[in-house]
Amino acid sequence: VFNAETAELLSHHQVEIKQEFPREGWVEQDPKEILNSVYECVERTCEKMNELNIDIANIRAIGVTNQRETTVVWDKTTGEPLYNAIVWLDLRTQSTVERLLKRIPGKNKTFSKFKTGLPLSTYFSAVKLRWLLDNVEEIRKAVEDGRAMFGTIDSWLIWSLTGGTNGGVHCTDVTNASRTMLFNIHSLEWDPELCKFFDIPMEILPSVRSSSEIYGVMVCFQTFVKGKKISHFQCLGDQHAALVGQMCFQDGQAKNTYGTGCFLLCNTGQKSVFSEHGLITTIAYKMGKDKPAFYALEGSVAIAGAVVRWLRDNLGIAKTSAEVEKLAAEVGTSYGCYFVPAFSGLYAPYWEPSARGIICGLTQFTNKNHIAFAALEAVCFQTREILDAMNKDCGIPLNQLQVDGGMTNNKILMQLQSDILCIPVVKPSMPETTALGAAMAAGAAEGVEVWSLNPGDLTAVTCERFEPQINPEESEYRYARWKKAVMKSMGWESSEGPSNGKPE
């Protein structure tokens, strides 16, 4: 909860959501658990506000921000999910992608680029939905009976929180719709030709709204505020919300968010710029029904914070994420060891689902500290790759990088990032930029209007700066070695092999 006049964070609560890995390459979450975590966070945040003597009746609007491509199908008559949510970095759809590619002349992955801004990839929602329709009998039957609803996490939450089976609003916003591969980013409508190509019935899709308008009223919130119907909904995909929260409203402004993955977005204004270097084109935001859509170029990296979690949970080389930073700090070098965390293939700028993670350059001297350092360095090298692509596409190199997200608390990582990019890295002192962006869009909506998005009215944010501390030659040498490692990670997997992931 933020103060609309000062952008000060007043109260917050967070809950970690379990990820499930039923098979190799599969990543799922329980939609009910996600919904319950929202109830819990609302309740705990309101309790904290009461303790601070802040009247929760002053909450005027609620913004939703979410993992954009994660896909849910639920039954509108019972309100129950028909399958777990398939998470954005899930790889089960690789064979679906290959099957669809065979239907495209020349197997052109970028066949829909000028309509959707996206390449055909396991990443986006349409192929996840296609997999569900092909493989889950219950979903196929619900579609036939007219009971199925599809949505990304924002749609599932908004529908559930605005009444669910009792008049819940089935909608999404342009930023989330632009990540499905079913949405025309110019006409701002679902595309009948693409729905036909993926064989997806249009009646299960949510209606598409702007990122800043009242969608409905949060029914459960009335119990917290003595029956007052006060809390309206708006939504923005998480990376778009971070762009807004970082105040990147000018053409050419960019931010990088370090979460599970890494997402670098650059505002390109009211024109959609199409990348020649492996980036995707996406809708940045649309701040009201009658306002124009703004576009962004985006570089997406699948594994960032997830590599630290992997070192902690899978290898057990550290008990906490903070310990990984400590291990890296003790050596201050990877000692020639390079880590390519292509656990879900490689996203931008390669779009290579056959890549797999590798650690190379190992010697008898290498220990867990060097591997921890190489893991952090990998996040920075991946960001450098997408920043290079962005500079080529935009023609104007960025002179500093604005950053946010949970991993930015890692000072070693932030210094490494500045060293590898050879430009300053600027981090706001309040890291919850994504939540701030969602709050700004919610507070600025027509009918709420408690937050001004005029550049002159925006509060300046206090920041921490990290300046490059190594010479550019060393940075280039390390980057070239990293690129060599990336080449070795490619072409590892094919969907022709055994499905259980075990060698023959």
Short mmCIF file of C-alpha atoms in Angstrom, two decimals:
data_model
loop_
_atom_site.label_atom_id
_atom_site.label_comp_id
_atom_site.label_asym_id
_atom_site.label_seq_id
_atom_site.Cartn_x
_atom_site.Cartn_y
_atom_site.Cartn_z
CA VAL A 1 0.00 0.00 0.00
CA PHE A 2 1.41 3.35 -1.12
CA ASN A 3 0.64 6.97 -0.33
CA ALA A 4 -0.68 8.44 -3.60
CA GLU A 5 0.80 11.88 -2.92
CA THR A 6 4.32 10.93 -1.87
CA ALA A 7 4.68 7.39 -3.38
CA GLU A 8 5.84 6.28 0.11
CA LEU A 9 5.42 2.58 0.89
CA LEU A 10 3.04 2.47 3.88
CA SER A 11 2.54 -1.23 4.47
CA HIS A 12 3.20 -4.54 2.74
CA HIS A 13 3.21 -8.29 3.19
CA GLN A 14 4.56 -11.08 1.01
CA VAL A 15 4.22 -14.85 0.77
CA GLU A 16 6.48 -17.18 -1.22
CA ILE A 17 4.52 -19.37 -3.64
CA LYS A 18 5.54 -22.98 -4.17
CA GLN A 19 6.75 -24.01 -7.60
CA GLU A 20 6.11 -27.62 -8.58
CA PHE A 21 8.30 -29.57 -11.02
CA PRO A 22 6.24 -32.69 -11.89
CA ARG A 23 8.68 -33.69 -14.64
CA GLU A 24 11.93 -32.39 -16.07
CA GLY A 25 11.30 -29.02 -17.74
CA TRP A 26 7.76 -28.75 -16.31
CA VAL A 27 7.00 -25.84 -13.95
CA GLU A 28 3.57 -25.46 -12.32
CA GLN A 29 1.86 -23.45 -9.56
CA ASP A 30 -1.46 -24.06 -7.81
CA PRO A 31 -3.95 -21.30 -8.84
CA LYS A 32 -5.85 -21.72 -5.54
CA GLU A 33 -2.63 -21.23 -3.59
CA ILE A 34 -1.92 -18.04 -5.57
CA LEU A 35 -5.44 -16.75 -4.83
CA ASN A 36 -5.15 -17.64 -1.14
CA SER A 37 -1.78 -15.90 -0.93
CA VAL A 38 -3.50 -12.72 -2.18
CA TYR A 39 -6.19 -13.02 0.52
CA GLU A 40 -3.47 -13.56 3.12
CA CYS A 41 -1.41 -10.58 1.92
CA VAL A 42 -4.47 -8.28 1.87
CA GLU A 43 -5.46 -9.37 5.37
CA ARG A 44 -1.97 -9.07 6.89
CA THR A 45 -1.29 -5.71 5.20
CA CYS A 46 -4.57 -4.32 6.55
CA GLU A 47 -3.69 -5.59 10.04
CA LYS A 48 -0.32 -3.85 9.83
CA MET A 49 -2.04 -0.62 8.71
CA ASN A 50 -4.42 -0.79 11.70
CA GLU A 51 -1.40 -1.18 13.98
CA LEU A 52 0.07 1.98 12.39
CA ASN A 53 -3.27 3.79 12.88
CA ILE A 54 -3.76 4.22 9.11
CA ASP A 55 -7.44 4.00 8.17
CA ILE A 56 -7.85 1.20 5.60
CA ALA A 57 -11.06 2.88 4.40
CA ASN A 58 -8.70 5.31 2.63
CA ILE A 59 -7.62 2.60 0.18
CA ARG A 60 -9.11 3.81 -3.08
CA ALA A 61 -7.91 1.33 -5.68
CA ILE A 62 -6.08 -1.94 -6.12
CA GLY A 63 -3.61 -2.65 -8.91
CA VAL A 64 -2.81 -6.23 -9.88
CA THR A 65 0.58 -7.15 -11.29
CA ASN A 66 1.48 -10.67 -12.32
CA GLN A 67 3.78 -13.10 -14.10
CA ARG A 68 2.58 -12.42 -17.60
CA GLU A 69 2.59 -15.67 -19.60
CA THR A 70 1.65 -18.10 -16.81
CA THR A 71 -1.54 -19.79 -18.04
CA VAL A 72 -4.69 -20.90 -16.17
CA VAL A 73 -7.95 -22.49 -17.37
CA TRP A 74 -10.86 -22.68 -14.93
CA ASP A 75 -14.52 -23.70 -14.80
CA LYS A 76 -16.83 -20.69 -14.67
CA THR A 77 -19.68 -22.68 -13.13
CA THR A 78 -17.70 -24.08 -10.17
CA GLY A 79 -14.91 -21.47 -9.97
CA GLU A 80 -12.34 -24.29 -9.79
CA PRO A 81 -9.11 -24.40 -11.81
CA LEU A 82 -9.16 -27.32 -14.27
CA TYR A 83 -5.38 -27.86 -14.08
CA ASN A 84 -2.40 -26.30 -12.33
CA ALA A 85 -1.12 -22.99 -13.75
CA ILE A 86 1.60 -23.64 -16.33
CA VAL A 87 4.38 -21.18 -15.45
CA TRP A 88 5.99 -18.91 -18.06
CA LEU A 89 9.35 -20.74 -18.11
CA ASP A 90 7.80 -24.24 -18.49
CA LEU A 91 9.29 -26.25 -21.38
CA ARG A 92 6.70 -29.01 -21.95
CA THR A 93 5.42 -27.26 -25.08
CA GLN A 94 8.63 -27.75 -27.07
CA SER A 95 7.05 -30.53 -29.16
CA THR A 96 3.90 -28.36 -29.60
CA VAL A 97 6.11 -25.54 -30.95
CA GLU A 98 7.88 -27.93 -33.34
CA ARG A 99 4.56 -29.32 -34.57
CA LEU A 100 3.23 -25.79 -35.20
CA LEU A 101 6.47 -24.76 -36.96
CA LYS A 102 5.94 -27.53 -39.52
CA ARG A 103 2.73 -25.76 -40.58
CA ILE A 104 4.55 -22.48 -41.29
CA PRO A 105 6.23 -21.95 -44.70
CA GLY A 106 10.01 -22.17 -44.19
CA LYS A 107 9.49 -23.01 -40.48
CA ASN A 108 9.72 -19.28 -39.79
CA LYS A 109 9.62 -18.71 -35.99
CA THR A 110 8.93 -15.00 -36.52
CA PHE A 111 5.89 -15.57 -38.77
CA SER A 112 3.62 -13.46 -36.52
CA LYS A 113 6.22 -10.91 -35.44
CA PHE A 114 4.55 -7.92 -37.09
CA LYS A 115 1.16 -8.74 -35.55
CA THR A 116 2.22 -9.86 -32.07
CA GLY A 117 5.82 -8.65 -31.67
CA LEU A 118 6.74 -12.20 -30.55
CA PRO A 119 8.56 -15.23 -31.98
CA LEU A 120 6.95 -18.68 -31.75
CA SER A 121 8.35 -19.98 -28.46
CA THR A 122 7.51 -22.18 -25.46
CA TYR A 123 7.44 -18.90 -23.46
CA PHE A 124 4.08 -17.45 -24.56
CA SER A 125 0.57 -18.41 -23.43
CA ALA A 126 -0.95 -19.62 -26.72
CA VAL A 127 1.28 -22.71 -26.90
CA LYS A 128 0.63 -23.51 -23.21
CA LEU A 129 -3.13 -23.25 -23.85
CA ARG A 130 -2.76 -25.44 -26.96
CA TRP A 131 -0.95 -28.06 -24.84
CA LEU A 132 -3.75 -28.00 -22.23
CA LEU A 133 -6.43 -28.44 -24.91
CA ASP A 134 -4.47 -31.35 -26.43
CA ASN A 135 -3.59 -33.14 -23.19
CA VAL A 136 -6.18 -32.46 -20.48
CA GLU A 137 -9.50 -34.21 -21.13
CA GLU A 138 -11.27 -32.17 -18.43
CA ILE A 139 -10.33 -28.90 -20.15
CA ARG A 140 -11.37 -30.18 -23.58
CA LYS A 141 -14.75 -31.19 -22.18
CA ALA A 142 -15.21 -27.84 -20.36
CA VAL A 143 -14.54 -26.00 -23.65
CA GLU A 144 -17.11 -28.15 -25.48
CA ASP A 145 -19.67 -27.49 -22.71
CA GLY A 146 -18.99 -23.73 -22.75
CA ARG A 147 -17.72 -23.78 -19.14
CA ALA A 148 -14.02 -22.98 -19.72
CA MET A 149 -12.32 -19.63 -19.14
CA PHE A 150 -8.71 -18.92 -20.06
CA GLY A 151 -6.54 -16.27 -18.51
CA THR A 152 -3.11 -15.27 -17.32
CA ILE A 153 -2.81 -14.91 -13.51
CA ASP A 154 -4.26 -11.37 -13.53
CA SER A 155 -7.50 -12.63 -15.17
CA TRP A 156 -7.82 -15.52 -12.71
CA LEU A 157 -7.33 -13.18 -9.71
CA ILE A 158 -9.62 -10.40 -10.99
CA TRP A 159 -12.41 -12.86 -11.87
CA SER A 160 -12.11 -14.57 -8.47
CA LEU A 161 -11.86 -11.36 -6.43
CA THR A 162 -14.73 -9.55 -8.20
CA GLY A 163 -17.23 -12.32 -7.41
CA GLY A 164 -16.08 -15.41 -9.30
CA THR A 165 -19.11 -17.58 -10.12
CA ASN A 166 -21.29 -14.74 -8.81
CA GLY A 167 -20.67 -12.16 -11.55
CA GLY A 168 -16.85 -12.13 -11.60
CA VAL A 169 -15.29 -9.90 -14.29
CA HIS A 170 -13.39 -11.91 -16.95
CA CYS A 171 -10.87 -9.44 -18.33
CA THR A 172 -7.18 -8.72 -18.84
CA ASP A 173 -5.23 -5.66 -19.90
CA VAL A 174 -3.33 -4.90 -23.11
CA THR A 175 0.09 -5.64 -21.57
CA ASN A 176 -0.85 -9.18 -20.54
CA ALA A 177 -2.80 -9.81 -23.75
CA SER A 178 0.29 -8.79 -25.73
CA ARG A 179 2.14 -11.82 -24.25
CA THR A 180 -0.26 -14.51 -25.45
CA MET A 181 0.64 -14.64 -29.21
CA LEU A 182 -3.10 -14.29 -29.89
CA PHE A 183 -3.30 -10.47 -29.68
CA ASN A 184 -2.74 -7.92 -32.43
CA ILE A 185 -0.63 -5.18 -30.80
CA HIS A 186 -1.73 -2.60 -33.42
CA SER A 187 -5.52 -3.10 -33.52
CA LEU A 188 -5.44 -3.95 -29.75
CA GLU A 189 -7.81 -6.89 -30.31
CA TRP A 190 -7.67 -10.67 -30.26
CA ASP A 191 -6.62 -11.80 -33.73
CA PRO A 192 -9.07 -14.27 -35.39
CA GLU A 193 -6.36 -15.61 -37.77
CA LEU A 194 -3.95 -16.39 -34.94
CA CYS A 195 -6.72 -17.99 -32.86
CA LYS A 196 -7.50 -20.14 -35.89
CA PHE A 197 -3.80 -21.03 -36.38
CA PHE A 198 -3.51 -22.19 -32.75
CA ASP A 199 -7.05 -23.64 -32.92
CA ILE A 200 -8.13 -21.73 -29.80
CA PRO A 201 -11.85 -20.87 -29.37
CA MET A 202 -12.18 -17.08 -28.97
CA GLU A 203 -15.12 -17.37 -26.53
CA ILE A 204 -12.79 -18.62 -23.73
CA LEU A 205 -10.60 -15.48 -23.94
CA PRO A 206 -11.02 -12.55 -21.51
CA SER A 207 -12.12 -9.09 -22.68
CA VAL A 208 -9.14 -6.72 -23.10
CA ARG A 209 -9.03 -3.36 -21.30
CA SER A 210 -6.51 -0.57 -20.80
CA SER A 211 -3.99 -0.80 -17.93
CA SER A 212 -5.64 2.04 -15.96
CA GLU A 213 -9.42 1.90 -15.72
CA ILE A 214 -11.94 0.48 -13.25
CA TYR A 215 -12.62 -3.18 -14.09
CA GLY A 216 -14.78 -4.01 -11.08
CA VAL A 217 -15.02 -3.97 -7.29
CA MET A 218 -13.12 -6.31 -4.98
CA VAL A 219 -15.94 -8.14 -3.22
CA CYS A 220 -13.91 -9.72 -0.39
CA PHE A 221 -12.39 -6.34 0.52
CA GLN A 222 -15.73 -5.18 1.91
CA THR A 223 -15.27 -7.49 4.90
CA PHE A 224 -12.14 -5.54 5.84
CA VAL A 225 -13.74 -2.11 5.40
CA LYS A 226 -17.19 -2.51 6.96
CA GLY A 227 -19.04 -3.15 3.72
CA LYS A 228 -17.80 -0.10 1.79
CA LYS A 229 -17.46 -0.82 -1.94
CA ILE A 230 -14.30 1.17 -2.47
CA SER A 231 -11.59 -0.91 -4.02
CA HIS A 232 -11.48 -0.91 -7.79
CA PHE A 233 -9.18 -3.01 -9.92
CA GLN A 234 -6.67 -2.29 -12.64
CA CYS A 235 -3.75 -4.39 -13.86
CA LEU A 236 -0.37 -4.35 -15.57
CA GLY A 237 1.97 -7.25 -16.35
CA ASP A 238 4.87 -7.27 -13.87
CA GLN A 239 7.62 -5.97 -16.16
CA HIS A 240 5.38 -3.20 -17.53
CA ALA A 241 4.47 -2.21 -13.96
CA ALA A 242 8.19 -1.96 -13.13
CA LEU A 243 8.69 0.30 -16.19
CA VAL A 244 5.94 2.60 -14.84
CA GLY A 245 7.28 2.36 -11.27
CA GLN A 246 10.73 3.41 -12.54
CA MET A 247 9.00 6.44 -14.20
CA CYS A 248 10.27 5.39 -17.66
CA PHE A 249 7.63 7.44 -19.50
CA GLN A 250 10.03 8.99 -22.05
CA ASP A 251 11.00 7.43 -25.35
CA GLY A 252 14.40 5.69 -24.86
CA GLN A 253 14.17 5.21 -21.07
CA ALA A 254 14.87 1.65 -19.92
CA LYS A 255 14.86 -0.53 -16.81
CA ASN A 256 16.02 -4.03 -15.92
CA THR A 257 14.17 -6.14 -13.35
CA TYR A 258 16.04 -8.96 -11.62
CA GLY A 259 13.55 -11.56 -10.40
CA THR A 260 13.22 -15.27 -11.21
CA GLY A 261 14.18 -14.16 -14.72
CA CYS A 262 15.64 -10.89 -15.97
CA PHE A 263 13.66 -8.42 -18.07
CA LEU A 264 15.08 -5.35 -19.78
CA LEU A 265 12.42 -3.02 -21.23
CA CYS A 266 12.99 0.14 -23.23
CA ASN A 267 10.10 2.56 -23.87
CA THR A 268 9.80 3.27 -27.63
CA GLY A 269 6.86 5.69 -27.30
CA GLN A 270 3.72 5.41 -29.43
CA LYS A 271 5.52 3.55 -32.23
CA SER A 272 6.21 -0.18 -32.22
CA VAL A 273 9.87 -0.87 -33.05
CA PHE A 274 10.66 -4.33 -34.43
CA SER A 275 13.99 -5.80 -33.44
CA GLU A 276 16.63 -7.06 -35.85
CA HIS A 277 18.60 -8.55 -32.95
CA GLY A 278 16.35 -11.04 -31.17
CA LEU A 279 14.34 -8.74 -28.89
CA ILE A 280 10.56 -8.76 -28.70
CA THR A 281 8.07 -5.92 -29.18
CA THR A 282 5.46 -5.54 -26.48
CA ILE A 283 2.85 -3.06 -25.30
CA ALA A 284 4.41 -1.03 -22.47
CA TYR A 285 1.12 0.39 -21.09
CA LYS A 286 -2.11 2.13 -22.04
CA MET A 287 -3.11 4.53 -19.27
CA GLY A 288 -6.86 4.79 -19.85
CA LYS A 289 -9.64 3.78 -22.26
CA ASP A 290 -9.14 6.72 -24.58
CA LYS A 291 -5.38 7.05 -24.13
CA PRO A 292 -2.88 5.80 -26.73
CA ALA A 293 -0.91 2.58 -26.30
CA PHE A 294 2.82 2.95 -25.67
CA TYR A 295 5.25 0.26 -26.83
CA ALA A 296 8.52 -1.21 -25.58
CA LEU A 297 11.36 -3.38 -26.81
CA GLU A 298 12.08 -6.20 -24.38
CA GLY A 299 14.90 -8.61 -23.78
CA SER A 300 13.80 -11.58 -21.65
CA VAL A 301 16.21 -13.87 -19.78
CA ALA A 302 14.62 -17.01 -18.33
CA ILE A 303 16.98 -17.66 -15.41
CA ALA A 304 18.31 -14.96 -13.07
CA GLY A 305 17.24 -15.24 -9.41
CA ALA A 306 16.28 -18.84 -10.22
CA VAL A 307 20.01 -19.70 -10.54
CA VAL A 308 20.58 -18.62 -6.91
CA ARG A 309 17.57 -20.69 -5.82
CA TRP A 310 19.03 -23.64 -7.78
CA LEU A 311 22.40 -23.33 -6.02
CA ARG A 312 20.52 -23.25 -2.70
CA ASP A 313 17.85 -25.94 -3.26
CA ASN A 314 19.37 -28.33 -5.82
CA LEU A 315 23.11 -28.22 -5.09
CA GLY A 316 22.83 -27.24 -1.42
CA ILE A 317 25.99 -25.10 -1.60
CA ALA A 318 24.25 -22.41 0.47
CA LYS A 319 21.37 -22.41 2.94
CA THR A 320 20.09 -18.95 1.94
CA SER A 321 20.25 -16.68 -1.10
CA ALA A 322 22.27 -14.16 0.97
CA GLU A 323 24.88 -16.86 1.59
CA VAL A 324 25.45 -17.17 -2.18
CA GLU A 325 26.47 -13.48 -2.22
CA LYS A 326 28.81 -14.12 0.72
CA LEU A 327 30.47 -17.12 -1.02
CA ALA A 328 31.01 -15.02 -4.17
CA ALA A 329 32.40 -12.10 -2.15
CA GLU A 330 35.01 -14.33 -0.46
CA VAL A 331 36.76 -15.06 -3.80
CA GLY A 332 35.84 -12.02 -5.92
CA THR A 333 36.44 -14.00 -9.13
CA SER A 334 35.12 -17.07 -10.94
CA TYR A 335 38.72 -18.15 -11.62
CA GLY A 336 37.97 -18.81 -15.31
CA CYS A 337 34.77 -20.74 -14.57
CA TYR A 338 31.71 -19.82 -16.69
CA PHE A 339 28.09 -20.79 -15.97
CA VAL A 340 25.35 -20.68 -18.62
CA PRO A 341 22.07 -21.30 -16.71
CA ALA A 342 20.03 -22.34 -19.76
CA PHE A 343 17.72 -24.51 -17.63
CA SER A 344 14.73 -23.52 -19.81
CA GLY A 345 16.66 -23.08 -23.04
CA LEU A 346 17.88 -19.59 -23.99
CA TYR A 347 15.47 -16.68 -24.47
CA ALA A 348 16.59 -13.32 -25.94
CA PRO A 349 18.54 -12.80 -28.10
CA TYR A 350 18.86 -16.48 -29.18
CA TRP A 351 15.37 -18.02 -28.76
CA GLU A 352 17.01 -21.44 -28.60
CA PRO A 353 14.89 -23.98 -26.66
CA SER A 354 17.44 -26.77 -27.30
CA ALA A 355 20.11 -25.14 -25.10
CA ARG A 356 20.78 -26.53 -21.62
CA GLY A 357 22.73 -25.27 -18.63
CA ILE A 358 26.50 -25.81 -18.51
CA ILE A 359 29.37 -24.94 -16.17
CA CYS A 360 32.71 -24.94 -17.99
CA GLY A 361 36.32 -23.90 -17.45
CA LEU A 362 36.53 -26.06 -14.30
CA THR A 363 39.92 -27.00 -12.85
CA GLN A 364 40.99 -28.85 -9.68
CA PHE A 365 41.24 -25.42 -8.05
CA THR A 366 37.55 -24.55 -8.68
CA ASN A 367 35.37 -24.61 -5.55
CA LYS A 368 31.80 -23.69 -4.61
CA ASN A 369 32.77 -20.03 -4.12
CA HIS A 370 33.90 -19.77 -7.76
CA ILE A 371 30.67 -21.42 -8.94
CA ALA A 372 28.62 -18.95 -6.84
CA PHE A 373 30.55 -16.06 -8.39
CA ALA A 374 30.11 -17.51 -11.92
CA ALA A 375 26.34 -17.80 -11.29
CA LEU A 376 26.07 -14.10 -10.40
CA GLU A 377 28.29 -13.19 -13.34
CA ALA A 378 25.98 -15.20 -15.63
CA VAL A 379 23.04 -12.93 -14.71
CA CYS A 380 25.18 -9.90 -15.64
CA PHE A 381 26.45 -11.40 -18.92
CA GLN A 382 22.88 -12.26 -19.99
CA THR A 383 21.85 -8.65 -19.28
CA ARG A 384 24.84 -7.41 -21.31
CA GLU A 385 23.70 -9.52 -24.28
CA ILE A 386 20.22 -8.01 -24.29
CA LEU A 387 21.54 -4.49 -23.66
CA ASP A 388 23.87 -4.85 -26.68
CA ALA A 389 20.90 -5.96 -28.81
CA MET A 390 18.82 -3.03 -27.54
CA ASN A 391 21.56 -0.50 -28.29
CA LYS A 392 21.78 -1.84 -31.87
CA ASP A 393 17.99 -1.68 -32.35
CA CYS A 394 17.50 1.76 -30.77
CA GLY A 395 20.65 3.31 -32.18
CA ILE A 396 21.19 5.32 -28.98
CA PRO A 397 23.32 3.45 -26.40
CA LEU A 398 22.02 3.66 -22.83
CA ASN A 399 24.32 5.75 -20.64
CA GLN A 400 23.06 4.16 -17.41
CA LEU A 401 20.83 1.24 -16.43
CA GLN A 402 17.92 1.62 -14.00
CA VAL A 403 17.41 -1.60 -12.03
CA ASP A 404 14.89 -3.11 -9.62
CA GLY A 405 13.70 -6.46 -8.28
CA GLY A 406 14.65 -8.71 -5.38
CA MET A 407 18.16 -9.54 -6.62
CA THR A 408 19.21 -5.88 -6.63
CA ASN A 409 19.74 -6.15 -2.85
CA ASN A 410 22.86 -8.16 -3.78
CA LYS A 411 25.61 -5.51 -3.85
CA ILE A 412 28.18 -7.86 -5.43
CA LEU A 413 25.74 -8.48 -8.30
CA MET A 414 25.07 -4.77 -8.83
CA GLN A 415 28.80 -3.92 -8.89
CA LEU A 416 29.48 -6.83 -11.26
CA GLN A 417 26.66 -5.61 -13.51
CA SER A 418 28.20 -2.13 -13.75
CA ASP A 419 31.66 -3.64 -14.45
CA ILE A 420 30.34 -5.92 -17.22
CA LEU A 421 28.20 -3.21 -18.87
CA CYS A 422 30.87 -0.48 -18.44
CA ILE A 423 28.09 1.99 -17.48
CA PRO A 424 26.63 3.06 -14.11
CA VAL A 425 23.83 0.99 -12.58
CA VAL A 426 21.17 2.97 -10.67
CA LYS A 427 18.99 1.30 -8.05
CA PRO A 428 16.07 3.00 -6.27
CA SER A 429 16.23 2.77 -2.47
CA MET A 430 12.67 1.32 -2.43
CA PRO A 431 12.96 -2.00 -4.33
CA GLU A 432 9.19 -2.70 -4.71
CA THR A 433 9.07 -0.87 -8.04
CA THR A 434 6.70 -3.35 -9.70
CA ALA A 435 4.10 -2.91 -6.94
CA LEU A 436 4.57 0.88 -7.13
CA GLY A 437 3.87 0.86 -10.90
CA ALA A 438 0.66 -1.14 -10.39
CA ALA A 439 -0.41 1.29 -7.65
CA MET A 440 0.31 4.31 -9.89
CA ALA A 441 -1.80 2.87 -12.75
CA ALA A 442 -4.61 2.08 -10.29
CA GLY A 443 -4.54 5.49 -8.62
CA ALA A 444 -4.49 7.35 -11.95
CA ALA A 445 -7.59 5.61 -13.37
CA GLU A 446 -10.63 7.65 -14.37
CA GLY A 447 -13.05 7.58 -11.43
CA VAL A 448 -10.20 7.13 -8.93
CA GLU A 449 -7.82 9.97 -9.92
CA VAL A 450 -5.74 10.19 -6.76
CA TRP A 451 -2.36 9.76 -8.53
CA SER A 452 -1.02 12.12 -11.18
CA LEU A 453 1.25 10.64 -13.86
CA ASN A 454 2.33 14.06 -15.18
CA PRO A 455 6.17 14.04 -15.19
CA GLY A 456 6.23 17.32 -13.22
CA ASP A 457 4.14 15.81 -10.41
CA LEU A 458 6.17 12.66 -9.97
CA THR A 459 8.23 12.38 -6.81
CA ALA A 460 12.00 12.06 -7.34
CA VAL A 461 13.26 8.74 -5.99
CA THR A 462 16.42 8.36 -3.92
CA CYS A 463 18.86 6.01 -5.59
CA GLU A 464 22.12 4.14 -5.06
CA ARG A 465 24.67 4.27 -7.91
CA PHE A 466 27.24 1.63 -8.83
CA GLU A 467 30.07 2.87 -11.12
CA PRO A 468 32.28 0.56 -13.24
CA GLN A 469 35.49 -0.38 -11.36
CA ILE A 470 37.39 -2.56 -13.85
CA ASN A 471 38.97 -1.58 -17.14
CA PRO A 472 36.86 -2.15 -20.30
CA GLU A 473 39.47 -4.55 -21.81
CA GLU A 474 39.05 -7.01 -18.94
CA SER A 475 35.28 -6.71 -19.18
CA GLU A 476 35.38 -7.46 -22.95
CA TYR A 477 37.69 -10.45 -22.42
CA ARG A 478 35.37 -12.01 -19.83
CA TYR A 479 32.32 -11.32 -22.00
CA ALA A 480 33.94 -12.99 -25.04
CA ARG A 481 34.68 -16.10 -22.93
CA TRP A 482 31.06 -16.14 -21.75
CA LYS A 483 29.84 -16.02 -25.40
CA LYS A 484 32.07 -19.03 -26.14
CA ALA A 485 30.39 -20.91 -23.27
CA VAL A 486 26.93 -19.96 -24.61
CA MET A 487 27.78 -21.53 -28.00
CA LYS A 488 28.71 -24.77 -26.21
CA SER A 489 25.33 -24.87 -24.41
CA MET A 490 23.30 -24.90 -27.64
CA GLY A 491 21.77 -27.81 -29.55
CA TRP A 492 21.88 -30.03 -26.47
CA GLU A 493 18.28 -31.24 -26.36
CA SER A 494 15.83 -32.34 -29.02
CA SER A 495 12.19 -33.27 -28.50
CA GLU A 496 12.82 -36.44 -30.55
CA GLY A 497 14.60 -38.10 -27.59
CA PRO A 498 12.97 -40.18 -24.84
CA SER A 499 10.22 -38.24 -23.06
CA ASN A 500 11.28 -39.23 -19.55
CA GLY A 501 14.49 -37.23 -19.83
CA LYS A 502 16.67 -40.33 -19.14
CA PRO A 503 19.43 -41.35 -21.58
CA GLU A 504 18.70 -44.28 -23.87
#
